[in-house]
mmCIF file of C-alpha atoms in Angstrom:
data_model
loop_
_atom_site.group_PDB
_atom_site.id
_atom_site.type_symbol
_atom_site.label_atom_id
_atom_site.label_comp_id
_atom_site.label_asym_id
_atom_site.label_seq_id
_atom_site.Cartn_x
_atom_site.Cartn_y
_atom_site.Cartn_z
ATOM 1 C CA MET A 1078 8.232 -35.747 79.057
ATOM 2 C CA ASP A 1079 9.586 -37.920 76.248
ATOM 3 C CA SER A 1080 11.394 -40.927 77.715
ATOM 4 C CA LYS A 1081 13.591 -41.065 74.605
ATOM 5 C CA CYS A 1082 14.753 -37.458 74.542
ATOM 6 C CA ILE A 1083 18.334 -36.533 75.493
ATOM 7 C CA GLY A 1084 19.611 -32.975 75.761
ATOM 8 C CA PHE A 1085 23.202 -31.830 75.229
ATOM 9 C CA ILE A 1086 24.418 -28.544 76.673
ATOM 10 C CA GLY A 1087 27.740 -28.096 74.955
ATOM 11 C CA LEU A 1088 28.529 -30.169 71.872
ATOM 12 C CA GLY A 1089 32.283 -30.607 71.864
ATOM 13 C CA LEU A 1090 34.613 -33.542 71.268
ATOM 14 C CA ILE A 1091 33.318 -35.795 74.067
ATOM 15 C CA SER A 1092 29.645 -34.803 74.186
ATOM 16 C CA GLY A 1093 29.555 -34.729 70.381
ATOM 17 C CA SER A 1094 31.007 -38.243 70.267
ATOM 18 C CA ILE A 1095 28.382 -39.407 72.773
ATOM 19 C CA ALA A 1096 25.645 -37.821 70.643
ATOM 20 C CA ARG A 1097 26.953 -39.571 67.530
ATOM 21 C CA ALA A 1098 27.154 -42.904 69.355
ATOM 22 C CA VAL A 1099 23.648 -42.511 70.819
ATOM 23 C CA ARG A 1100 22.280 -41.686 67.370
ATOM 24 C CA ALA A 1101 23.957 -44.806 65.935
ATOM 25 C CA ALA A 1102 22.560 -46.984 68.732
ATOM 26 C CA HIS A 1103 19.088 -45.412 68.813
ATOM 27 C CA PRO A 1104 18.015 -43.804 65.521
ATOM 28 C CA ASP A 1105 14.575 -43.131 67.030
ATOM 29 C CA TYR A 1106 15.785 -41.022 69.975
ATOM 30 C CA ARG A 1107 15.202 -37.279 69.937
ATOM 31 C CA LEU A 1108 18.402 -35.310 70.587
ATOM 32 C CA ILE A 1109 18.402 -31.584 71.443
ATOM 33 C CA ALA A 1110 21.571 -29.503 71.727
ATOM 34 C CA PHE A 1111 22.841 -26.081 72.755
ATOM 35 C CA ASP A 1112 26.376 -24.919 72.031
ATOM 36 C CA ARG A 1113 28.072 -21.538 72.060
ATOM 37 C CA ALA A 1114 29.646 -22.380 68.701
ATOM 38 C CA GLY A 1115 26.827 -22.120 66.189
ATOM 39 C CA ASP A 1116 28.794 -23.959 63.517
ATOM 40 C CA SER A 1117 28.850 -27.087 65.697
ATOM 41 C CA LEU A 1118 25.067 -27.076 65.876
ATOM 42 C CA VAL A 1119 24.746 -26.514 62.135
ATOM 43 C CA ARG A 1120 27.107 -29.380 61.408
ATOM 44 C CA ALA A 1121 25.351 -31.700 63.887
ATOM 45 C CA MET A 1122 22.019 -30.939 62.213
ATOM 46 C CA GLN A 1123 23.514 -31.574 58.780
ATOM 47 C CA ASP A 1124 24.987 -34.862 60.035
ATOM 48 C CA GLY A 1125 21.565 -35.934 61.261
ATOM 49 C CA VAL A 1126 22.962 -36.363 64.763
ATOM 50 C CA ILE A 1127 20.588 -33.936 66.522
ATOM 51 C CA ASN A 1128 16.931 -33.207 65.853
ATOM 52 C CA GLN A 1129 16.821 -29.709 67.319
ATOM 53 C CA ALA A 1130 19.369 -26.949 67.910
ATOM 54 C CA THR A 1131 18.858 -24.022 70.255
ATOM 55 C CA ASP A 1132 20.900 -20.867 70.852
ATOM 56 C CA LYS A 1133 20.033 -20.688 74.553
ATOM 57 C CA ILE A 1134 19.276 -22.900 77.541
ATOM 58 C CA ASP A 1135 15.494 -22.673 77.744
ATOM 59 C CA SER A 1136 12.286 -24.692 77.962
ATOM 60 C CA SER A 1137 13.397 -26.714 74.934
ATOM 61 C CA PHE A 1138 15.121 -28.971 77.463
ATOM 62 C CA SER A 1139 12.037 -29.477 79.639
ATOM 63 C CA GLN A 1140 11.039 -32.549 77.629
ATOM 64 C CA CYS A 1141 14.342 -34.365 78.231
ATOM 65 C CA SER A 1142 14.693 -37.445 80.398
ATOM 66 C CA VAL A 1143 18.493 -37.039 80.448
ATOM 67 C CA ILE A 1144 20.613 -33.915 80.013
ATOM 68 C CA ILE A 1145 24.362 -34.164 79.397
ATOM 69 C CA LEU A 1146 26.525 -31.175 80.304
ATOM 70 C CA GLY A 1147 29.473 -30.942 77.917
ATOM 71 C CA MET A 1148 30.856 -27.488 78.714
ATOM 72 C CA PRO A 1149 34.095 -26.732 80.632
ATOM 73 C CA VAL A 1150 33.843 -27.747 84.299
ATOM 74 C CA SER A 1151 33.150 -24.269 85.692
ATOM 75 C CA LEU A 1152 30.437 -23.593 83.098
ATOM 76 C CA ASN A 1153 28.800 -26.966 83.766
ATOM 77 C CA ILE A 1154 28.382 -25.893 87.390
ATOM 78 C CA ALA A 1155 26.758 -22.623 86.280
ATOM 79 C CA CYS A 1156 24.417 -24.550 83.972
ATOM 80 C CA LEU A 1157 23.116 -26.631 86.880
ATOM 81 C CA GLY A 1158 21.539 -23.545 88.424
ATOM 82 C CA ARG A 1159 19.825 -22.611 85.149
ATOM 83 C CA LEU A 1160 18.425 -26.113 84.688
ATOM 84 C CA LYS A 1161 16.984 -26.480 88.180
ATOM 85 C CA ASP A 1162 13.653 -24.806 87.368
ATOM 86 C CA LEU A 1163 13.542 -25.809 83.692
ATOM 87 C CA VAL A 1164 13.490 -29.588 83.813
ATOM 88 C CA SER A 1165 11.178 -32.194 85.281
ATOM 89 C CA GLU A 1166 11.970 -33.760 88.652
ATOM 90 C CA ASP A 1167 12.302 -37.048 86.766
ATOM 91 C CA CYS A 1168 15.082 -35.689 84.546
ATOM 92 C CA VAL A 1169 18.568 -37.048 85.239
ATOM 93 C CA ILE A 1170 21.370 -34.495 84.796
ATOM 94 C CA THR A 1171 24.906 -35.684 84.147
ATOM 95 C CA ASP A 1172 28.163 -34.243 82.832
ATOM 96 C CA VAL A 1173 31.333 -35.373 81.060
ATOM 97 C CA GLY A 1174 33.897 -33.299 82.971
ATOM 98 C CA SER A 1175 37.156 -34.744 84.257
ATOM 99 C CA VAL A 1176 36.785 -33.179 87.745
ATOM 100 C CA LYS A 1177 33.876 -34.365 89.857
ATOM 101 C CA SER A 1178 33.933 -33.127 93.473
ATOM 102 C CA GLY A 1179 33.108 -29.488 92.701
ATOM 103 C CA ILE A 1180 30.067 -30.192 90.567
ATOM 104 C CA HIS A 1181 28.718 -32.712 93.089
ATOM 105 C CA GLU A 1182 29.066 -30.054 95.799
ATOM 106 C CA ALA A 1183 27.229 -27.559 93.566
ATOM 107 C CA ALA A 1184 24.423 -30.070 92.976
ATOM 108 C CA GLU A 1185 24.114 -30.496 96.758
ATOM 109 C CA ARG A 1186 23.861 -26.731 97.291
ATOM 110 C CA LEU A 1187 21.182 -26.443 94.600
ATOM 111 C CA GLY A 1188 19.113 -29.326 95.929
ATOM 112 C CA LEU A 1189 19.878 -31.442 92.853
ATOM 113 C CA SER A 1190 21.916 -34.183 94.524
ATOM 114 C CA ASP A 1191 19.095 -36.694 93.957
ATOM 115 C CA ARG A 1192 19.074 -35.904 90.209
ATOM 116 C CA PHE A 1193 22.734 -35.278 89.346
ATOM 117 C CA VAL A 1194 24.901 -38.240 88.327
ATOM 118 C CA GLY A 1195 28.535 -37.419 87.599
ATOM 119 C CA GLY A 1196 30.063 -38.779 84.403
ATOM 120 C CA HIS A 1197 33.575 -38.916 82.970
ATOM 121 C CA PRO A 1198 34.244 -40.893 79.778
ATOM 122 C CA MET A 1199 37.963 -41.620 80.012
ATOM 123 C CA THR A 1200 38.769 -41.013 76.393
ATOM 124 C CA GLY A 1201 39.850 -38.086 74.280
ATOM 125 C CA SER A 1202 42.115 -36.672 71.626
ATOM 126 C CA GLU A 1203 44.635 -33.906 71.189
ATOM 127 C CA ARG A 1204 42.010 -32.276 68.978
ATOM 128 C CA SER A 1205 38.874 -30.604 70.250
ATOM 129 C CA GLY A 1206 35.402 -29.604 69.093
ATOM 130 C CA TYR A 1207 32.439 -31.328 67.513
ATOM 131 C CA ALA A 1208 34.216 -31.412 64.134
ATOM 132 C CA ASN A 1209 36.655 -33.973 65.562
ATOM 133 C CA SER A 1210 34.033 -36.084 67.345
ATOM 134 C CA SER A 1211 33.423 -39.725 66.468
ATOM 135 C CA PRO A 1212 31.229 -42.510 67.844
ATOM 136 C CA LEU A 1213 34.317 -44.736 67.852
ATOM 137 C CA LEU A 1214 35.850 -42.484 70.521
ATOM 138 C CA MET A 1215 33.474 -44.016 73.069
ATOM 139 C CA GLU A 1216 33.985 -47.674 72.186
ATOM 140 C CA ASN A 1217 35.606 -49.739 74.961
ATOM 141 C CA ALA A 1218 36.463 -46.595 76.930
ATOM 142 C CA TYR A 1219 35.929 -46.597 80.678
ATOM 143 C CA TYR A 1220 32.910 -44.443 81.513
ATOM 144 C CA ILE A 1221 33.325 -43.347 85.137
ATOM 145 C CA ILE A 1222 30.050 -42.665 86.962
ATOM 146 C CA THR A 1223 30.218 -40.768 90.274
ATOM 147 C CA THR A 1224 27.388 -40.629 92.790
ATOM 148 C CA SER A 1225 26.103 -39.006 95.981
ATOM 149 C CA PRO A 1226 24.510 -40.714 99.028
ATOM 150 C CA ARG A 1227 20.898 -39.724 98.235
ATOM 151 C CA LEU A 1228 21.006 -40.632 94.557
ATOM 152 C CA PRO A 1229 18.382 -43.271 93.633
ATOM 153 C CA GLU A 1230 19.765 -46.400 91.999
ATOM 154 C CA GLU A 1231 17.484 -46.059 88.977
ATOM 155 C CA ARG A 1232 19.089 -42.722 88.105
ATOM 156 C CA ILE A 1233 22.553 -44.219 88.290
ATOM 157 C CA GLU A 1234 21.279 -47.001 86.059
ATOM 158 C CA ALA A 1235 20.009 -44.456 83.512
ATOM 159 C CA ILE A 1236 23.579 -43.228 82.907
ATOM 160 C CA ARG A 1237 25.029 -46.715 83.154
ATOM 161 C CA SER A 1238 22.580 -47.770 80.437
ATOM 162 C CA ILE A 1239 23.667 -44.940 78.132
ATOM 163 C CA ALA A 1240 27.309 -45.933 78.657
ATOM 164 C CA ARG A 1241 26.553 -49.520 77.705
ATOM 165 C CA ASP A 1242 24.479 -48.430 74.690
ATOM 166 C CA ILE A 1243 27.448 -46.514 73.251
ATOM 167 C CA HIS A 1244 29.766 -49.483 73.910
ATOM 168 C CA SER A 1245 31.648 -47.917 76.814
ATOM 169 C CA ILE A 1246 32.526 -49.673 80.086
ATOM 170 C CA PRO A 1247 30.687 -48.102 83.062
ATOM 171 C CA ILE A 1248 32.418 -48.007 86.455
ATOM 172 C CA VAL A 1249 30.772 -46.427 89.526
ATOM 173 C CA ILE A 1250 33.046 -44.768 92.117
ATOM 174 C CA ASP A 1251 33.016 -41.967 94.708
ATOM 175 C CA CYS A 1252 33.625 -38.475 93.296
ATOM 176 C CA ARG A 1253 36.587 -37.733 95.602
ATOM 177 C CA GLU A 1254 38.220 -41.041 94.785
ATOM 178 C CA HIS A 1255 37.757 -40.200 91.115
ATOM 179 C CA ASP A 1256 39.515 -36.843 91.477
ATOM 180 C CA LYS A 1257 42.427 -38.413 93.351
ATOM 181 C CA ILE A 1258 42.856 -41.122 90.713
ATOM 182 C CA THR A 1259 42.620 -38.838 87.689
ATOM 183 C CA ALA A 1260 45.011 -36.325 89.285
ATOM 184 C CA SER A 1261 47.685 -39.051 89.243
ATOM 185 C CA ILE A 1262 46.980 -40.927 86.020
ATOM 186 C CA SER A 1263 45.793 -38.072 83.793
ATOM 187 C CA HIS A 1264 46.208 -34.563 85.189
ATOM 188 C CA LEU A 1265 49.803 -34.951 86.440
ATOM 189 C CA PRO A 1266 50.977 -36.628 83.180
ATOM 190 C CA HIS A 1267 49.609 -33.677 81.217
ATOM 191 C CA VAL A 1268 51.373 -31.203 83.526
ATOM 192 C CA ILE A 1269 54.615 -33.176 83.088
ATOM 193 C CA ALA A 1270 54.234 -33.303 79.292
ATOM 194 C CA PHE A 1271 53.679 -29.539 79.057
ATOM 195 C CA SER A 1272 56.646 -28.995 81.408
ATOM 196 C CA LEU A 1273 58.992 -31.199 79.371
ATOM 197 C CA VAL A 1274 58.117 -29.375 76.166
ATOM 198 C CA ASN A 1275 58.687 -26.010 77.840
ATOM 199 C CA LEU A 1276 62.009 -27.289 79.242
ATOM 200 C CA ILE A 1277 63.217 -28.030 75.719
ATOM 201 C CA ARG A 1278 61.715 -24.803 74.383
ATOM 202 C CA THR A 1279 63.604 -22.664 76.905
ATOM 203 C CA SER A 1280 66.805 -24.737 76.706
ATOM 204 C CA ASP A 1281 67.035 -25.027 72.933
ATOM 205 C CA SER A 1282 69.703 -23.248 70.959
ATOM 206 C CA ARG A 1283 68.856 -20.448 68.592
ATOM 207 C CA ASP A 1284 69.023 -22.806 65.611
ATOM 208 C CA GLY A 1285 66.499 -25.174 67.248
ATOM 209 C CA LEU A 1286 68.757 -28.223 67.244
ATOM 210 C CA MET A 1287 67.002 -29.869 70.222
ATOM 211 C CA ARG A 1288 63.647 -29.692 68.475
ATOM 212 C CA GLN A 1289 65.167 -31.057 65.296
ATOM 213 C CA LEU A 1290 66.808 -34.018 67.033
ATOM 214 C CA ALA A 1291 63.943 -34.867 69.396
ATOM 215 C CA ALA A 1292 63.579 -38.654 69.270
ATOM 216 C CA GLY A 1293 60.421 -40.728 68.985
ATOM 217 C CA GLY A 1294 60.437 -41.337 72.730
ATOM 218 C CA PHE A 1295 60.274 -37.614 73.466
ATOM 219 C CA ARG A 1296 57.476 -37.092 70.978
ATOM 220 C CA ASP A 1297 55.502 -39.986 72.440
ATOM 221 C CA ILE A 1298 55.646 -38.878 76.070
ATOM 222 C CA THR A 1299 54.869 -35.258 75.155
ATOM 223 C CA ARG A 1300 52.132 -35.985 72.588
ATOM 224 C CA ILE A 1301 49.434 -34.956 75.081
ATOM 225 C CA ALA A 1302 51.016 -31.500 75.365
ATOM 226 C CA SER A 1303 49.118 -30.742 72.147
ATOM 227 C CA SER A 1304 45.890 -30.731 74.178
ATOM 228 C CA SER A 1305 43.797 -27.614 74.787
ATOM 229 C CA PRO A 1306 45.496 -25.068 77.109
ATOM 230 C CA ASP A 1307 42.081 -23.692 78.093
ATOM 231 C CA MET A 1308 40.864 -27.105 79.185
ATOM 232 C CA TRP A 1309 43.968 -27.906 81.217
ATOM 233 C CA GLU A 1310 43.988 -24.521 82.902
ATOM 234 C CA SER A 1311 40.431 -25.242 84.054
ATOM 235 C CA ILE A 1312 41.200 -28.809 85.166
ATOM 236 C CA CYS A 1313 44.244 -27.825 87.224
ATOM 237 C CA LEU A 1314 42.334 -25.073 89.007
ATOM 238 C CA GLU A 1315 39.178 -27.129 89.590
ATOM 239 C CA ASN A 1316 41.104 -30.160 90.886
ATOM 240 C CA SER A 1317 43.885 -28.179 92.536
ATOM 241 C CA GLY A 1318 44.070 -30.149 95.809
ATOM 242 C CA PRO A 1319 44.623 -33.644 94.335
ATOM 243 C CA VAL A 1320 46.825 -32.243 91.540
ATOM 244 C CA LEU A 1321 49.083 -30.453 94.041
ATOM 245 C CA THR A 1322 49.329 -33.637 96.123
ATOM 246 C CA ALA A 1323 50.349 -35.606 93.018
ATOM 247 C CA ILE A 1324 52.924 -32.951 92.078
ATOM 248 C CA GLU A 1325 54.455 -33.100 95.569
ATOM 249 C CA SER A 1326 54.722 -36.899 95.352
ATOM 250 C CA TYR A 1327 56.348 -36.634 91.937
ATOM 251 C CA LYS A 1328 58.801 -34.003 93.175
ATOM 252 C CA SER A 1329 59.797 -36.374 96.000
ATOM 253 C CA LEU A 1330 60.538 -39.126 93.465
ATOM 254 C CA LEU A 1331 62.618 -36.743 91.339
ATOM 255 C CA SER A 1332 64.527 -35.635 94.445
ATOM 256 C CA ALA A 1333 65.263 -39.260 95.335
ATOM 257 C CA ILE A 1334 66.545 -39.914 91.809
ATOM 258 C CA GLU A 1335 68.609 -36.731 91.959
ATOM 259 C CA ASP A 1336 70.228 -37.843 95.223
ATOM 260 C CA ALA A 1337 70.930 -41.330 93.860
ATOM 261 C CA ILE A 1338 72.675 -39.892 90.794
ATOM 262 C CA LYS A 1339 74.732 -37.520 92.924
ATOM 263 C CA GLU A 1340 75.771 -40.351 95.247
ATOM 264 C CA LYS A 1341 76.447 -42.784 92.376
ATOM 265 C CA ASP A 1342 73.936 -45.197 93.934
ATOM 266 C CA GLY A 1343 73.529 -47.611 91.030
ATOM 267 C CA ARG A 1344 71.625 -50.175 93.090
ATOM 268 C CA TYR A 1345 68.884 -47.666 93.929
ATOM 269 C CA LEU A 1346 68.668 -46.492 90.320
ATOM 270 C CA HIS A 1347 68.473 -50.034 88.969
ATOM 271 C CA THR A 1348 65.739 -51.024 91.454
ATOM 272 C CA PHE A 1349 63.809 -47.822 90.708
ATOM 273 C CA PHE A 1350 63.895 -48.409 86.962
ATOM 274 C CA GLN A 1351 63.240 -52.164 87.290
ATOM 275 C CA GLU A 1352 60.152 -51.725 89.481
ATOM 276 C CA ALA A 1353 58.752 -49.088 87.115
ATOM 277 C CA ARG A 1354 59.345 -51.269 84.064
ATOM 278 C CA ASP A 1355 57.752 -54.331 85.686
ATOM 279 C CA TYR A 1356 54.680 -52.353 86.768
ATOM 280 C CA ARG A 1357 54.235 -50.757 83.355
ATOM 281 C CA ASP A 1358 54.787 -54.018 81.448
ATOM 282 C CA ASP A 1359 52.027 -55.585 83.536
ATOM 283 C CA MET A 1360 49.497 -53.000 82.328
ATOM 284 C CA PRO A 1361 47.090 -54.059 79.546
ATOM 285 C CA SER A 1362 48.593 -52.872 76.268
ATOM 286 C CA ARG A 1363 45.330 -51.348 75.061
ATOM 287 C CA ASN A 1364 43.767 -50.469 78.392
ATOM 288 C CA PRO A 1365 41.099 -47.772 77.796
ATOM 289 C CA GLY A 1366 41.975 -44.570 79.578
ATOM 290 C CA SER A 1367 41.897 -40.828 79.572
ATOM 291 C CA ILE A 1368 45.128 -40.616 77.566
ATOM 292 C CA LYS A 1369 44.199 -41.935 74.180
ATOM 293 C CA PRO A 1370 46.692 -44.433 72.668
ATOM 294 C CA SER A 1371 48.276 -43.704 69.327
ATOM 295 C CA TYR A 1372 47.690 -46.238 66.580
ATOM 296 C CA ASP A 1373 50.882 -46.395 64.580
ATOM 297 C CA ILE A 1374 53.291 -48.709 62.828
ATOM 298 C CA PHE A 1375 56.873 -48.328 61.624
ATOM 299 C CA VAL A 1376 57.829 -49.520 58.157
ATOM 300 C CA ASP A 1377 61.228 -50.134 56.579
ATOM 301 C CA ILE A 1378 61.405 -48.497 53.164
ATOM 302 C CA ILE A 1379 64.119 -47.969 50.575
ATOM 303 C CA ASP A 1380 65.292 -44.399 50.075
ATOM 304 C CA GLU A 1381 64.085 -43.950 46.528
ATOM 305 C CA SER A 1382 61.710 -41.674 44.682
ATOM 306 C CA GLY A 1383 58.052 -42.580 45.162
ATOM 307 C CA ALA A 1384 58.556 -44.994 48.080
ATOM 308 C CA ILE A 1385 56.213 -43.118 50.434
ATOM 309 C CA ALA A 1386 53.701 -42.407 47.681
ATOM 310 C CA THR A 1387 53.542 -46.142 46.880
ATOM 311 C CA ILE A 1388 52.617 -47.033 50.456
ATOM 312 C CA ALA A 1389 50.078 -44.225 50.654
ATOM 313 C CA THR A 1390 48.496 -45.413 47.401
ATOM 314 C CA ILE A 1391 48.300 -49.022 48.602
ATOM 315 C CA LEU A 1392 46.534 -47.959 51.803
ATOM 316 C CA ALA A 1393 44.218 -45.482 50.070
ATOM 317 C CA SER A 1394 43.176 -48.043 47.461
ATOM 318 C CA ASN A 1395 42.098 -50.283 50.331
ATOM 319 C CA ASN A 1396 40.087 -47.484 51.975
ATOM 320 C CA ILE A 1397 42.465 -47.091 54.926
ATOM 321 C CA SER A 1398 42.771 -43.493 56.114
ATOM 322 C CA ILE A 1399 46.139 -42.209 57.326
ATOM 323 C CA LYS A 1400 46.107 -39.763 60.233
ATOM 324 C CA ASN A 1401 49.782 -38.806 59.973
ATOM 325 C CA ILE A 1402 52.935 -39.972 58.212
ATOM 326 C CA SER A 1403 56.536 -39.021 58.909
ATOM 327 C CA ILE A 1404 60.140 -40.027 58.407
ATOM 328 C CA ILE A 1405 62.021 -41.054 61.563
ATOM 329 C CA HIS A 1406 65.441 -39.420 61.404
ATOM 330 C CA ASN A 1407 66.438 -40.149 64.995
ATOM 331 C CA ARG A 1408 66.265 -43.956 65.216
ATOM 332 C CA GLU A 1409 67.555 -44.229 68.774
ATOM 333 C CA PHE A 1410 64.460 -45.967 70.147
ATOM 334 C CA GLU A 1411 62.545 -46.918 67.008
ATOM 335 C CA ASP A 1412 62.612 -49.640 64.378
ATOM 336 C CA GLY A 1413 61.448 -48.677 60.900
ATOM 337 C CA VAL A 1414 62.175 -45.464 59.080
ATOM 338 C CA LEU A 1415 58.580 -44.533 58.164
ATOM 339 C CA ARG A 1416 56.033 -43.899 60.913
ATOM 340 C CA ILE A 1417 52.379 -44.164 59.873
ATOM 341 C CA GLU A 1418 49.639 -43.197 62.319
ATOM 342 C CA PHE A 1419 46.023 -44.279 61.915
ATOM 343 C CA TYR A 1420 42.708 -43.353 63.522
ATOM 344 C CA ASP A 1421 41.881 -46.704 65.123
ATOM 345 C CA SER A 1422 43.187 -50.180 65.898
ATOM 346 C CA ASP A 1423 41.191 -51.791 63.074
ATOM 347 C CA SER A 1424 43.042 -49.639 60.536
ATOM 348 C CA VAL A 1425 46.359 -50.731 62.050
ATOM 349 C CA GLU A 1426 45.478 -54.423 61.669
ATOM 350 C CA ARG A 1427 44.264 -54.011 58.100
ATOM 351 C CA ALA A 1428 47.298 -51.930 57.104
ATOM 352 C CA CYS A 1429 49.713 -54.510 58.541
ATOM 353 C CA ALA A 1430 48.004 -57.346 56.682
ATOM 354 C CA ILE A 1431 47.951 -55.494 53.360
ATOM 355 C CA LEU A 1432 51.518 -54.146 53.541
ATOM 356 C CA ALA A 1433 52.807 -57.588 54.538
ATOM 357 C CA LYS A 1434 51.402 -58.950 51.253
ATOM 358 C CA PHE A 1435 53.672 -56.486 49.478
ATOM 359 C CA SER A 1436 56.676 -57.763 51.516
ATOM 360 C CA TYR A 1437 57.136 -54.623 53.591
ATOM 361 C CA VAL A 1438 58.901 -55.122 56.930
ATOM 362 C CA ILE A 1439 56.645 -53.766 59.665
ATOM 363 C CA HIS A 1440 57.524 -52.965 63.286
ATOM 364 C CA ARG A 1441 54.903 -52.550 65.989
ATOM 365 C CA ARG A 1442 55.270 -51.484 69.615
#
């Protein structure tokens, strides 16, 4: 077995980003990958990220010291059974799924609980697939590691070491605690975002005026509703217990707010809003998490021909890539008429410095 060989079963956004980051950190490592999408494997080979591509899960993975499962949660569980007799007893198997209890239970049933270490990099994007992967996706992101009672410390350390190598922040917790936490801070917010969008969709007039007038605040809190429906169907079903508990708690809060509005109870409403604001304002502004922050600025510009093109040219000439650019027509909660979104925080800082030299007025959240 090669101690510097890592296998990837599934090469999507997260696992692909890990592969890219591992390659950047360790050019000498041997990386092997399987993916149902052949074009992802071809592209990863062309990028020089992986050394070997395979169209099936076979003995190619027997040489690996670590195997990372990057398929949907239910398929990761199925892959465990196929790997049991393929890999060495020294091989550590991990995954990158956002639900942990089910796969730990499957590892226990298969007699792999001393070799399976759960993993969940709390990062992501509205986009999916290897084509959208990036090593920067893993930087400073919490990398949750979940364990079982019989798991040797050195195998936990193997995954913790990979997390550190790709510049993530490893945190070890119990799998059930993980599922309870992510149900509240990630899974429920996605359910709410999808629900809010569908509320507007079904309430909108035939001419689509609600969609047209949707303010920046609405777009921000529903941005994650652009995520993969397939993925969120799987997550909700795999983590149904904690998600249902979180939904019930949220429904109770909505009911309390509903009653307070009906009864004109301003004191309750003010306390409710004040406590929420204080708690949120106390959160780190760039705390790594499963809901990726947007990197954007708002710029005041004069309504004249070529104004947007001038800014785009300034940024492009300084090698700053723009992810998205739009005019803010509803200014209810935003300063600046032009919203520019970037791919990372470094681009934001550089753009602000350069545009300031040209006397643009810039607003940041």
